[in-house]
Backbone as JSON Lines, residues from 0, in Angstrom:
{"i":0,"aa":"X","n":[6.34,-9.64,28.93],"ca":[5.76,-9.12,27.69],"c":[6.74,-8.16,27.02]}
{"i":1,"aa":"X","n":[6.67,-8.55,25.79],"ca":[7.67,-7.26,25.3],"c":[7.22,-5.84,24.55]}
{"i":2,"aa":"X","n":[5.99,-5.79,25.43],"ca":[5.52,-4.25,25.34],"c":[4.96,-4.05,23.56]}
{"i":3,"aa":"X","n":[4.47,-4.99,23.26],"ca":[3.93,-5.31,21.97],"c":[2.39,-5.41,21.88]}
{"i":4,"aa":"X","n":[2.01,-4.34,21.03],"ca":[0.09,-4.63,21.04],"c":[-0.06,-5.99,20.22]}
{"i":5,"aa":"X","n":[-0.19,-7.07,20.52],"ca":[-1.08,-8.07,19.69],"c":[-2.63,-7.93,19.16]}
{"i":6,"aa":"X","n":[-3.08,-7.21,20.28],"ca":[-4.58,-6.9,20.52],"c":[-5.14,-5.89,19.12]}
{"i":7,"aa":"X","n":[-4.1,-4.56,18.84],"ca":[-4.4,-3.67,17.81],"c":[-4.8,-3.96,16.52]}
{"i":8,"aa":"X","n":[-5.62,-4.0,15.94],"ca":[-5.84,-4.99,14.3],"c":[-5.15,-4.52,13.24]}
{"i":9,"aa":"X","n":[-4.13,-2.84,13.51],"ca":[-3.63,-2.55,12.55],"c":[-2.16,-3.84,12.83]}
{"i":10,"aa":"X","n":[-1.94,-4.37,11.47],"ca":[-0.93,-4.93,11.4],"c":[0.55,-4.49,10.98]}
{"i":11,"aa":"X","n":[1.61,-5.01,11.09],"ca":[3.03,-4.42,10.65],"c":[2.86,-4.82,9.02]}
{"i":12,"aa":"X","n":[1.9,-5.36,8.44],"ca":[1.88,-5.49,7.02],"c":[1.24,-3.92,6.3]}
{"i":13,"aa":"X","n":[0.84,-3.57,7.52],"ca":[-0.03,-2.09,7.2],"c":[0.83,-1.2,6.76]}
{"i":14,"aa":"X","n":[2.07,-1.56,7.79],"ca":[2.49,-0.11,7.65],"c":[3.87,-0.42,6.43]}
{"i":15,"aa":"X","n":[4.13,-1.48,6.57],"ca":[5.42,-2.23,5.6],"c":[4.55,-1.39,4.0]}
{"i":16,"aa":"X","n":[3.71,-1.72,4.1],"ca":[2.76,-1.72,2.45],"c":[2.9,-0.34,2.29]}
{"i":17,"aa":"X","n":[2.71,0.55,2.83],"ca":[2.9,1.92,3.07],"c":[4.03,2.4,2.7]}
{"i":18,"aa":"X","n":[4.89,1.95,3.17],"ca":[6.38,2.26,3.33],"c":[7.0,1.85,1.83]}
{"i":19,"aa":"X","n":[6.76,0.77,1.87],"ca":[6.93,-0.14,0.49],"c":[6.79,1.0,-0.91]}
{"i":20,"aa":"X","n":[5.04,1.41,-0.7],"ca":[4.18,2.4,-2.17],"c":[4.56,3.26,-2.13]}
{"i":21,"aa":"X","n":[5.38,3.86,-1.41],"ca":[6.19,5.25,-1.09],"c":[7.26,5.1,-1.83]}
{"i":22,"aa":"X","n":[8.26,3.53,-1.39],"ca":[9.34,3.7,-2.22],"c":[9.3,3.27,-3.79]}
{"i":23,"aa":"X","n":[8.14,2.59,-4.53],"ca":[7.8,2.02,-5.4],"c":[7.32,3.7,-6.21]}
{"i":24,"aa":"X","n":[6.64,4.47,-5.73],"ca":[6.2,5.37,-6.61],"c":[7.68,6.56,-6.78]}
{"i":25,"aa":"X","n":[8.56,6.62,-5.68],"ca":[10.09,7.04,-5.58],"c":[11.27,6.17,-6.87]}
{"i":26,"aa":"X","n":[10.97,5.36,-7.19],"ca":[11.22,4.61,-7.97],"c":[10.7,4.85,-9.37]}
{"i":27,"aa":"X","n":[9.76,4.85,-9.44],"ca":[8.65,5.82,-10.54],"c":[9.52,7.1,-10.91]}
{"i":28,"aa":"X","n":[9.05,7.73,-9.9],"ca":[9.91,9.21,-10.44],"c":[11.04,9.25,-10.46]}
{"i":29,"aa":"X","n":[11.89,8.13,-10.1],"ca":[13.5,8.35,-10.54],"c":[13.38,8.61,-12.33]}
{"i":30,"aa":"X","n":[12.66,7.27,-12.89],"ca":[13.15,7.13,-14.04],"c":[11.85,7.73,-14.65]}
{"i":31,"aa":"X","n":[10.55,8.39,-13.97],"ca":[9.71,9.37,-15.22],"c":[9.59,10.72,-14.58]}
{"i":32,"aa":"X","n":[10.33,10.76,-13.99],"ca":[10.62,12.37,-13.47],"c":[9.71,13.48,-13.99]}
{"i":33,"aa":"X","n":[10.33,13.53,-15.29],"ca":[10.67,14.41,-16.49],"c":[9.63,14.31,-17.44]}
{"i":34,"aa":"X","n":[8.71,13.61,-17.45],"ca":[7.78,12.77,-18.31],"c":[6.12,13.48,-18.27]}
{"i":35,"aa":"X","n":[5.47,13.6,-18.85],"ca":[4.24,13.93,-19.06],"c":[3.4,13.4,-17.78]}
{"i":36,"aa":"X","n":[4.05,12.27,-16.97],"ca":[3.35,11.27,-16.58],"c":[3.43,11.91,-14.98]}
{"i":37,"aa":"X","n":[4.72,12.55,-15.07],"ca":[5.04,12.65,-13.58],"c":[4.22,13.58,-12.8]}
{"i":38,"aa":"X","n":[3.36,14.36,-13.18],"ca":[2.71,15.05,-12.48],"c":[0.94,13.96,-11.55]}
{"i":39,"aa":"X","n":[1.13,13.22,-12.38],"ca":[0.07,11.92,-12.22],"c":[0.56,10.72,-10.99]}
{"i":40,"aa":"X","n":[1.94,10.41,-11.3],"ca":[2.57,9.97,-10.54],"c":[3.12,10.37,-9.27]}
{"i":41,"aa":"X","n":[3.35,11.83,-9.18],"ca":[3.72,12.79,-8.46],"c":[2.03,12.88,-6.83]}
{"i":42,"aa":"X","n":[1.3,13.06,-7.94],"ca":[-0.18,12.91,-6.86],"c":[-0.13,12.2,-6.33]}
{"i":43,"aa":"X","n":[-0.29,10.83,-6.9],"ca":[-0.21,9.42,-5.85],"c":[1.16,8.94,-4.71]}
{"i":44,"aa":"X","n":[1.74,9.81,-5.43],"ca":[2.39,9.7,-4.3],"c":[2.65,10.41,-2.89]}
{"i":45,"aa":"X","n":[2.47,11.69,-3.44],"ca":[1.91,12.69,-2.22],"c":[0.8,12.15,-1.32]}
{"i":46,"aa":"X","n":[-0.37,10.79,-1.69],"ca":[-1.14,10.76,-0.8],"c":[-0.4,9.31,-0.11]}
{"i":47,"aa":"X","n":[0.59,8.84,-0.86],"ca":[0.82,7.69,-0.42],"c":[2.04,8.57,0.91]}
{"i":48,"aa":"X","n":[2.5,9.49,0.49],"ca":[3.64,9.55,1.92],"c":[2.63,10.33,2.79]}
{"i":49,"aa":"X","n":[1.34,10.99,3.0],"ca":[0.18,11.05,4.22],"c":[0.04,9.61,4.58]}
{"i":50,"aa":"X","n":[-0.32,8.47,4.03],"ca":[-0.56,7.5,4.53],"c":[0.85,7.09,5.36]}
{"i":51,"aa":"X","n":[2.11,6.68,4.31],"ca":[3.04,6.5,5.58],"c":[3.22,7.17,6.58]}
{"i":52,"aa":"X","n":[3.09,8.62,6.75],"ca":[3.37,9.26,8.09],"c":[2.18,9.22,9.04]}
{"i":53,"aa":"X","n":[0.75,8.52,8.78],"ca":[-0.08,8.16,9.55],"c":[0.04,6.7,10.29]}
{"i":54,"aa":"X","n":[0.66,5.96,9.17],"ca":[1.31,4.5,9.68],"c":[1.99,4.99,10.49]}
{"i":55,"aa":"X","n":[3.41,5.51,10.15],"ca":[4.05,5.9,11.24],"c":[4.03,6.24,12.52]}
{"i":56,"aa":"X","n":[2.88,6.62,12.37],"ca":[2.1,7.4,13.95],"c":[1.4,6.32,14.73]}
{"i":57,"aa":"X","n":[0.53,5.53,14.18],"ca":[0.09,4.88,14.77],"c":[0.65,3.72,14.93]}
{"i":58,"aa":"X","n":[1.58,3.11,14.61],"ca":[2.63,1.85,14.85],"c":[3.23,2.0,16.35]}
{"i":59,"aa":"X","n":[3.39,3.67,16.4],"ca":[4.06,4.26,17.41],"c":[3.84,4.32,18.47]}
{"i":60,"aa":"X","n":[2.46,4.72,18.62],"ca":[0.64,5.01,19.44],"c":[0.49,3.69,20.07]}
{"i":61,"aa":"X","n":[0.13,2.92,18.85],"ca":[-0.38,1.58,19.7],"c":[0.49,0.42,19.24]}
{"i":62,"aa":"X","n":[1.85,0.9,19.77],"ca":[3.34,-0.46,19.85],"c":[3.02,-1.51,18.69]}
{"i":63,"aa":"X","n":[2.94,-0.95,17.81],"ca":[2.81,-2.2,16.59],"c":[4.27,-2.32,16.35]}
{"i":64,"aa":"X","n":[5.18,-3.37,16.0],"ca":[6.58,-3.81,15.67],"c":[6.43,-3.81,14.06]}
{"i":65,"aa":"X","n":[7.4,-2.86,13.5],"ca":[7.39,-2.92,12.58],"c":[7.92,-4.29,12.15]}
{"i":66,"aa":"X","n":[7.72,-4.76,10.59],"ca":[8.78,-5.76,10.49],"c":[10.23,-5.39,10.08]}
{"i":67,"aa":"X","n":[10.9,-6.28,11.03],"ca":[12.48,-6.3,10.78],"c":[13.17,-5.74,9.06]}
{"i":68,"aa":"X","n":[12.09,-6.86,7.8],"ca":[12.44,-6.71,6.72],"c":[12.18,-5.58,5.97]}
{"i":69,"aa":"X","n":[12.06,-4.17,7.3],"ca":[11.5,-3.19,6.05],"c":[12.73,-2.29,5.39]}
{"i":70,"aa":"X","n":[14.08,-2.67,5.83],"ca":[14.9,-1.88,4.54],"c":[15.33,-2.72,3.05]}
{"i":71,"aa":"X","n":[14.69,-4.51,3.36],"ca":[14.78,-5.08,2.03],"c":[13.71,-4.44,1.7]}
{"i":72,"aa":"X","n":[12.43,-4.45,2.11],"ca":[11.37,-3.88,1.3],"c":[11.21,-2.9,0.58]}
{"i":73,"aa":"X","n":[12.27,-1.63,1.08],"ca":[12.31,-0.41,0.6],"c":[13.01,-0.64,-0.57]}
{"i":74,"aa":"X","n":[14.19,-1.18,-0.37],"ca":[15.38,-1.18,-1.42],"c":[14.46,-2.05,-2.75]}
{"i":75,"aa":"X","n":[13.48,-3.13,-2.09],"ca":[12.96,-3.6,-3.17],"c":[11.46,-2.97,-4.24]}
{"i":76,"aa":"X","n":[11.18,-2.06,-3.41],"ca":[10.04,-1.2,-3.66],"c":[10.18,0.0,-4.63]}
{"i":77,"aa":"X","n":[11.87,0.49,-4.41],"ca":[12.3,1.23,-5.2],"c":[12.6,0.23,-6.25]}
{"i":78,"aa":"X","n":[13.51,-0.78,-6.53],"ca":[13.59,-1.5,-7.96],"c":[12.01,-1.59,-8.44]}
{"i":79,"aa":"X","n":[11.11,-2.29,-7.9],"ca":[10.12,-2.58,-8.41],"c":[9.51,-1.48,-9.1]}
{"i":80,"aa":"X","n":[9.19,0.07,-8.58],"ca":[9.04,1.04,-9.19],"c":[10.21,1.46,-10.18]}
{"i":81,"aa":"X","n":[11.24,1.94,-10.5],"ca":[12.2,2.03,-11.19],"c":[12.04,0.34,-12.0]}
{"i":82,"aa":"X","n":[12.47,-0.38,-11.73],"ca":[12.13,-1.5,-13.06],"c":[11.08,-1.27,-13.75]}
{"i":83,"aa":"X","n":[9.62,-1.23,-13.56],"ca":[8.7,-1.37,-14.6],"c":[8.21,0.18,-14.97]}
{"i":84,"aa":"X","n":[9.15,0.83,-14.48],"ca":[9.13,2.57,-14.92],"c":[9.92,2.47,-16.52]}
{"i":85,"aa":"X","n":[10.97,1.73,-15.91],"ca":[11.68,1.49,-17.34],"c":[11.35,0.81,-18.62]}
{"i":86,"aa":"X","n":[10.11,0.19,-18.28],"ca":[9.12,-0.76,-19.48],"c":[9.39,0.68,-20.56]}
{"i":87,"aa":"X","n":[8.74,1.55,-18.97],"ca":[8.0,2.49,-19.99],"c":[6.69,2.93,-18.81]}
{"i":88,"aa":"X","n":[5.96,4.25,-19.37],"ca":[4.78,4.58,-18.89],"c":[3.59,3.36,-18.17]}
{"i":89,"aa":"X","n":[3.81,2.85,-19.36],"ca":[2.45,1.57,-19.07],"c":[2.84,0.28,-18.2]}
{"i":90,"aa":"X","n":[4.14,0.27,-18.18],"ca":[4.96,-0.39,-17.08],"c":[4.61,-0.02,-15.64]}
{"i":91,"aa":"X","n":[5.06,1.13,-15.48],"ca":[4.59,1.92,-14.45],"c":[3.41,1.54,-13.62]}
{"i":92,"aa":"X","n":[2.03,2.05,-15.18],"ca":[0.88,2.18,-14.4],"c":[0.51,0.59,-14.13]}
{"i":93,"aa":"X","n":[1.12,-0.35,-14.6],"ca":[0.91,-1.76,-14.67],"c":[1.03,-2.23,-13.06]}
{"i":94,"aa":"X","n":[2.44,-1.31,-12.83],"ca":[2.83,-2.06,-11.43],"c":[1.83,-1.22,-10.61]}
{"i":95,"aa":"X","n":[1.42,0.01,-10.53],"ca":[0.37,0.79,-9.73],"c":[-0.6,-0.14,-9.73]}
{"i":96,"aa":"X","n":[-1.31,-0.44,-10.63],"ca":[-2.64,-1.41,-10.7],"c":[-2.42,-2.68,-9.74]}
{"i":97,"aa":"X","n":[-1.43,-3.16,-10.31],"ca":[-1.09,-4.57,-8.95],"c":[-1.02,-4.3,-7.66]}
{"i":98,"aa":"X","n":[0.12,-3.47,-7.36],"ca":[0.25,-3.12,-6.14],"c":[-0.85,-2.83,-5.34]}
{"i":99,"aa":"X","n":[-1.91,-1.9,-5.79],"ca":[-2.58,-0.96,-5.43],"c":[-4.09,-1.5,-4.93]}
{"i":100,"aa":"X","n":[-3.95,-2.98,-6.55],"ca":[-5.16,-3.79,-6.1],"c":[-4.82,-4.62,-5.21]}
{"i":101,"aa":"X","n":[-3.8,-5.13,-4.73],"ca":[-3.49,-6.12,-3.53],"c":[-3.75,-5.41,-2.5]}
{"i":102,"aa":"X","n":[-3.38,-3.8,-1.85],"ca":[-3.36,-2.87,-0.96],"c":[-4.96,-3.08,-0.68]}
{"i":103,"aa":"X","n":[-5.74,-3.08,-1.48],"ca":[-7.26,-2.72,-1.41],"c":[-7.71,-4.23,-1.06]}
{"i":104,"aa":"X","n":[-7.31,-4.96,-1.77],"ca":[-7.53,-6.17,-0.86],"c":[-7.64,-6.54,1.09]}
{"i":105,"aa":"X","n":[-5.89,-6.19,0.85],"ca":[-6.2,-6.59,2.3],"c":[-6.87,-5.01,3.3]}
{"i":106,"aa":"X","n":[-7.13,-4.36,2.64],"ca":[-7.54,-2.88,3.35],"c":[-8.9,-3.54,4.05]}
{"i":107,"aa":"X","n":[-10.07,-4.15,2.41],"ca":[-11.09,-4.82,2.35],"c":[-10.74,-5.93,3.5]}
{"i":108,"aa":"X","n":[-9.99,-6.55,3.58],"ca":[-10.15,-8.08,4.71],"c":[-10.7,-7.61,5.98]}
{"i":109,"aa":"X","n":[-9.33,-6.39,6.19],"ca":[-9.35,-5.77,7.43],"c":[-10.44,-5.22,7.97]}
{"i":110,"aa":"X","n":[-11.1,-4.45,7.14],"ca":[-11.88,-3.83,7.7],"c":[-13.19,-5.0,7.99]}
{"i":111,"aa":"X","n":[-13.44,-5.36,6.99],"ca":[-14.31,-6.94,7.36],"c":[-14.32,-7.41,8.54]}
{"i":112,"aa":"X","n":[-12.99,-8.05,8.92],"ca":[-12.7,-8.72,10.32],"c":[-12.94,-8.02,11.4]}
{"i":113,"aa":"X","n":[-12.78,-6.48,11.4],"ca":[-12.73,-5.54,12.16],"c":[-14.25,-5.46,12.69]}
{"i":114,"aa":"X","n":[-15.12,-5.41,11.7],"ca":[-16.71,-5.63,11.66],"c":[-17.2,-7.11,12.03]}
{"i":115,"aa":"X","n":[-16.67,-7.84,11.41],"ca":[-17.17,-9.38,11.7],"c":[-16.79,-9.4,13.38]}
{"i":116,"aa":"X","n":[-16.26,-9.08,14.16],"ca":[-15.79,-9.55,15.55],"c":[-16.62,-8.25,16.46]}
{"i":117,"aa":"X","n":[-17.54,-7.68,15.36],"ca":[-18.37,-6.37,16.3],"c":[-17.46,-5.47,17.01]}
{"i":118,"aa":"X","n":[-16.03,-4.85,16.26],"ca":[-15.59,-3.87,16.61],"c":[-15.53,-2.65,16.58]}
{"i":119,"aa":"X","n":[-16.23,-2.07,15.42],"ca":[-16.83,-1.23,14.84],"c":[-16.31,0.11,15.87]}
{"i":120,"aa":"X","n":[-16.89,-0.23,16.87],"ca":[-17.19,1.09,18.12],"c":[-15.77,1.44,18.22]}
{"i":121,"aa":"X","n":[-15.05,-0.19,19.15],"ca":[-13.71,-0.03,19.35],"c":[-12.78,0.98,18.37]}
{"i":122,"aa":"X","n":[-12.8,0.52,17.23],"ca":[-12.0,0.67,16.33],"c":[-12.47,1.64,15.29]}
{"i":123,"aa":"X","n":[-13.36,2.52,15.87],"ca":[-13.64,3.61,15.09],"c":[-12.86,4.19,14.02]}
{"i":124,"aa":"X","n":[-12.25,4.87,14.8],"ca":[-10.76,5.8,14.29],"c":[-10.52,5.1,13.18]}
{"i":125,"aa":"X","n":[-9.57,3.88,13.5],"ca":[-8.66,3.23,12.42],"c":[-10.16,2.95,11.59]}
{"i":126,"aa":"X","n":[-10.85,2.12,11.87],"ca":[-11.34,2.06,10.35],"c":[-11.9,3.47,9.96]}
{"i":127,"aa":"X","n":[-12.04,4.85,9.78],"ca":[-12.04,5.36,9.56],"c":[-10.96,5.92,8.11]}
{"i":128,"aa":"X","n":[-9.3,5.45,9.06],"ca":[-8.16,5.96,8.38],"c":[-8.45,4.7,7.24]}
{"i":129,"aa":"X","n":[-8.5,3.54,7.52],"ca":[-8.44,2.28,6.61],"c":[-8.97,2.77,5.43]}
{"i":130,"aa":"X","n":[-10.78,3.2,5.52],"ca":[-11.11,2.68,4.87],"c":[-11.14,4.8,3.67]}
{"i":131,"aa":"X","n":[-9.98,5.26,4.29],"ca":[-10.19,6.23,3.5],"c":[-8.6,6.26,2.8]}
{"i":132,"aa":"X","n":[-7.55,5.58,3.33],"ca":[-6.59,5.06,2.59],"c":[-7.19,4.04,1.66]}
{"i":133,"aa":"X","n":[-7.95,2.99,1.82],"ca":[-8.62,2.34,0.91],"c":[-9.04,2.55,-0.74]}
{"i":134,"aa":"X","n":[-9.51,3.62,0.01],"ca":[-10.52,4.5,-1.51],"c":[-9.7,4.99,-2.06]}
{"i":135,"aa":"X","n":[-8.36,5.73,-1.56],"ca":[-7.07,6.62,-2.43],"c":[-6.83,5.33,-2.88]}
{"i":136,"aa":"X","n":[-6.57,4.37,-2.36],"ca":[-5.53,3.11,-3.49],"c":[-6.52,2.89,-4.69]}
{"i":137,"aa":"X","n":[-7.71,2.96,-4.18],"ca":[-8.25,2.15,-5.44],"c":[-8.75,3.47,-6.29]}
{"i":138,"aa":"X","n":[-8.22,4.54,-6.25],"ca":[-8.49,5.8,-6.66],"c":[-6.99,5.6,-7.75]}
{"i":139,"aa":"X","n":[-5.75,5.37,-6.66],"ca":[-4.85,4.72,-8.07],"c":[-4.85,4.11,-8.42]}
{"i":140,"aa":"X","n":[-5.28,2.51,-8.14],"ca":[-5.56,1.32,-9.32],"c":[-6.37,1.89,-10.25]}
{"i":141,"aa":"X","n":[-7.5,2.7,-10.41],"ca":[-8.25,3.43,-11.65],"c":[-7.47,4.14,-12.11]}
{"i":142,"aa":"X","n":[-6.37,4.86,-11.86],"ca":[-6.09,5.98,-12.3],"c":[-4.61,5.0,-13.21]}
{"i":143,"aa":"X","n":[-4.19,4.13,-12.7],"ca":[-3.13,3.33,-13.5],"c":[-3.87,2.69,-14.68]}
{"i":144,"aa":"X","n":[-5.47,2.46,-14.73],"ca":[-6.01,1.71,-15.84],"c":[-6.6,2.87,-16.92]}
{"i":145,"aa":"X","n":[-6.46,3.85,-16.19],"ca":[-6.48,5.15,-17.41],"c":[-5.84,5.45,-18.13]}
{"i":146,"aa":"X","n":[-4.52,5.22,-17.88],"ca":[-3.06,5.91,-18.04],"c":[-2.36,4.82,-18.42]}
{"i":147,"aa":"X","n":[-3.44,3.16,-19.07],"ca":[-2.55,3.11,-20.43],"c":[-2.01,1.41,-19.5]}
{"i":148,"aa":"X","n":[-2.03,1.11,-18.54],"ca":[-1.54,-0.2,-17.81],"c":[-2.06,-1.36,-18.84]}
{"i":149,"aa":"X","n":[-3.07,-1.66,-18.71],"ca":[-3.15,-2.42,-19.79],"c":[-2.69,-2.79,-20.91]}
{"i":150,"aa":"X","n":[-1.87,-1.66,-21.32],"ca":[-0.84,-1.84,-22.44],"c":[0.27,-2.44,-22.41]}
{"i":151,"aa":"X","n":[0.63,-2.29,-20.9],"ca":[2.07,-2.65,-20.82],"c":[2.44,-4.15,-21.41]}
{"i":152,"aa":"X","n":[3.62,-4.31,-22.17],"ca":[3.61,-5.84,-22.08],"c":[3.43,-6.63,-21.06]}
{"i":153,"aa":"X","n":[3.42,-7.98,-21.9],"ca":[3.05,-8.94,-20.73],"c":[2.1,-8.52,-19.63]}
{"i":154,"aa":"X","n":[1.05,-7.81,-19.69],"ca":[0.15,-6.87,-18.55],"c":[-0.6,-7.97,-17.45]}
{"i":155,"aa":"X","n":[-0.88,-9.02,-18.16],"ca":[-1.23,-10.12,-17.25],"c":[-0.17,-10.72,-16.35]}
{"i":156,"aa":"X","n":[0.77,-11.49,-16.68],"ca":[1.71,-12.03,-16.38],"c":[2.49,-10.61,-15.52]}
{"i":157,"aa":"X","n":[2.7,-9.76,-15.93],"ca":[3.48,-8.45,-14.94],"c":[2.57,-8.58,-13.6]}
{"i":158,"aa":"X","n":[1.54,-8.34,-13.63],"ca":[0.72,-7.94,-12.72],"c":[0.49,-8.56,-11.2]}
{"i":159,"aa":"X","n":[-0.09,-10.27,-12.62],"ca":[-0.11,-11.36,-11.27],"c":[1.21,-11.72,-10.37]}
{"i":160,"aa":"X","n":[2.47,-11.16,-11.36],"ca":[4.16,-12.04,-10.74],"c":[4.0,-10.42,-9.42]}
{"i":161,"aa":"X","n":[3.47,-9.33,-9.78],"ca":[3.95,-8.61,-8.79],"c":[2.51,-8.52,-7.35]}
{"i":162,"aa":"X","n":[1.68,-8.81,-8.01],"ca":[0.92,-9.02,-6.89],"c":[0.66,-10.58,-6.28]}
{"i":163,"aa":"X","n":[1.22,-11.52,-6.27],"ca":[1.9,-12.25,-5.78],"c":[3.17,-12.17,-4.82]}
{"i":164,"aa":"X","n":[3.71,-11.11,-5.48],"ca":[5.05,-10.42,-4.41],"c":[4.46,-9.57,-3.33]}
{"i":165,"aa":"X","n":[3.38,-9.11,-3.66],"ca":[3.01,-7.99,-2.9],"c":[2.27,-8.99,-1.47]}
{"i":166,"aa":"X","n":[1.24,-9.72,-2.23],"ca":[0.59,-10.55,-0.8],"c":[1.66,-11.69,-0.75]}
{"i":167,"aa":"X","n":[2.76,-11.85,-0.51],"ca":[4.08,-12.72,-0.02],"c":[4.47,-11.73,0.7]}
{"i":168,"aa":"X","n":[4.94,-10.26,0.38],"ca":[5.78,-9.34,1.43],"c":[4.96,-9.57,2.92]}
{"i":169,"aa":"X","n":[3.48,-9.1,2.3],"ca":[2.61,-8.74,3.65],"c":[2.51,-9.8,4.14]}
{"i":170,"aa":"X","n":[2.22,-11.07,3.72],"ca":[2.37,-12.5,4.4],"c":[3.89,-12.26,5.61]}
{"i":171,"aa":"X","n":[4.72,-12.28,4.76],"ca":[6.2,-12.29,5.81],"c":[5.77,-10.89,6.63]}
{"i":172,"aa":"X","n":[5.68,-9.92,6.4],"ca":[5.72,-9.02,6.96],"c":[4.97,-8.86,8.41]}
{"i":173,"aa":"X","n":[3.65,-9.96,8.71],"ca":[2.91,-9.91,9.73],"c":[3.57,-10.96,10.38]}
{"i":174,"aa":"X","n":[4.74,-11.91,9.95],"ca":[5.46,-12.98,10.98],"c":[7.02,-12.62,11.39]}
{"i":175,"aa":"X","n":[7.55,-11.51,10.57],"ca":[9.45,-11.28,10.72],"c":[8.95,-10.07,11.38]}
């Protein structure tokens, strides 16, 4: 055995996604730093690096393997934030909304499956953390549809091409 939890339901897509919204909102504030916006942007991201350093912990705890691909992910998490920072504001909150609604997606699967297999007891804790990282994401998917996402060009087409990327990372991310 190579000392690997299979058994744990948190997945290496958990913590990749984490790692990922960290560097995507780092990306953000490269290019709106300075901006009206950044203090908005600045929040979400403060709760997004608690969540990575809780991933962190528990990957650690219960031997989850990260995936291999997480310094493309980073490097690509920062373009992705820094690219649609550069739209502009509504760029930004465009890519928050995608990202953020795919995050809540699979947050939602998880915790489902977690319940559907009567684990509830087991898995207290984590769904605990899940489902209160959960509510912050979808605390920023609202907070990106306040702040103007809908505006961004192309807001449809942006959205679906990046949340498509997003459930493709986590796809690879639970097999590399």
């Amino acid at each position: 055995s190579s000392g690997i939890n299979a058994e744990w339901p948190l997945r290496p897509g958990d913590h990749a996604g984490e790692v990922g919204a960290n560097d995507i909102y780092a990306g953000q504030m490269a290019v709106l730093g300075r901006t009206k916006e950044a203090p908005i942007i600045q929040h979400m991201w403060d709760q997004e690096k608690v969540h990575r350093a809780k991933m962190n912990e528990l990957i650690v705890e219960h031997r989850v393997r990260p995936t291999v691909l997480l310094p493309i992910w980073r490097a690509a998490g920062f373009a992705l934030g820094a690219g649609t920072a550069l739209i502009g504001k509504e760029g930004a909150m465009a890519c928050t909304v995608a990202v953020e609604d795919t995050i809540v997606t699979h947050y939602t699967d998880q915790i489902r499956e977690i319940i559907d297999q009567g684990k509830e007891e087991e898995y207290k804790e984590l769904l605990q953390i899940i489902k209160k990282f959960r509510d912050e994401e979808l605390e920023h998917h609202d907070t990106g549809i306040e702040h103007g996402a809908e505006l961004a060009p192309q807001y449809k087409l942006l959205t679906k091409v990046i949340k498509l990327g997003c459930q493709t990372a986590i796809k690879i991310a639970e097999r590399v």
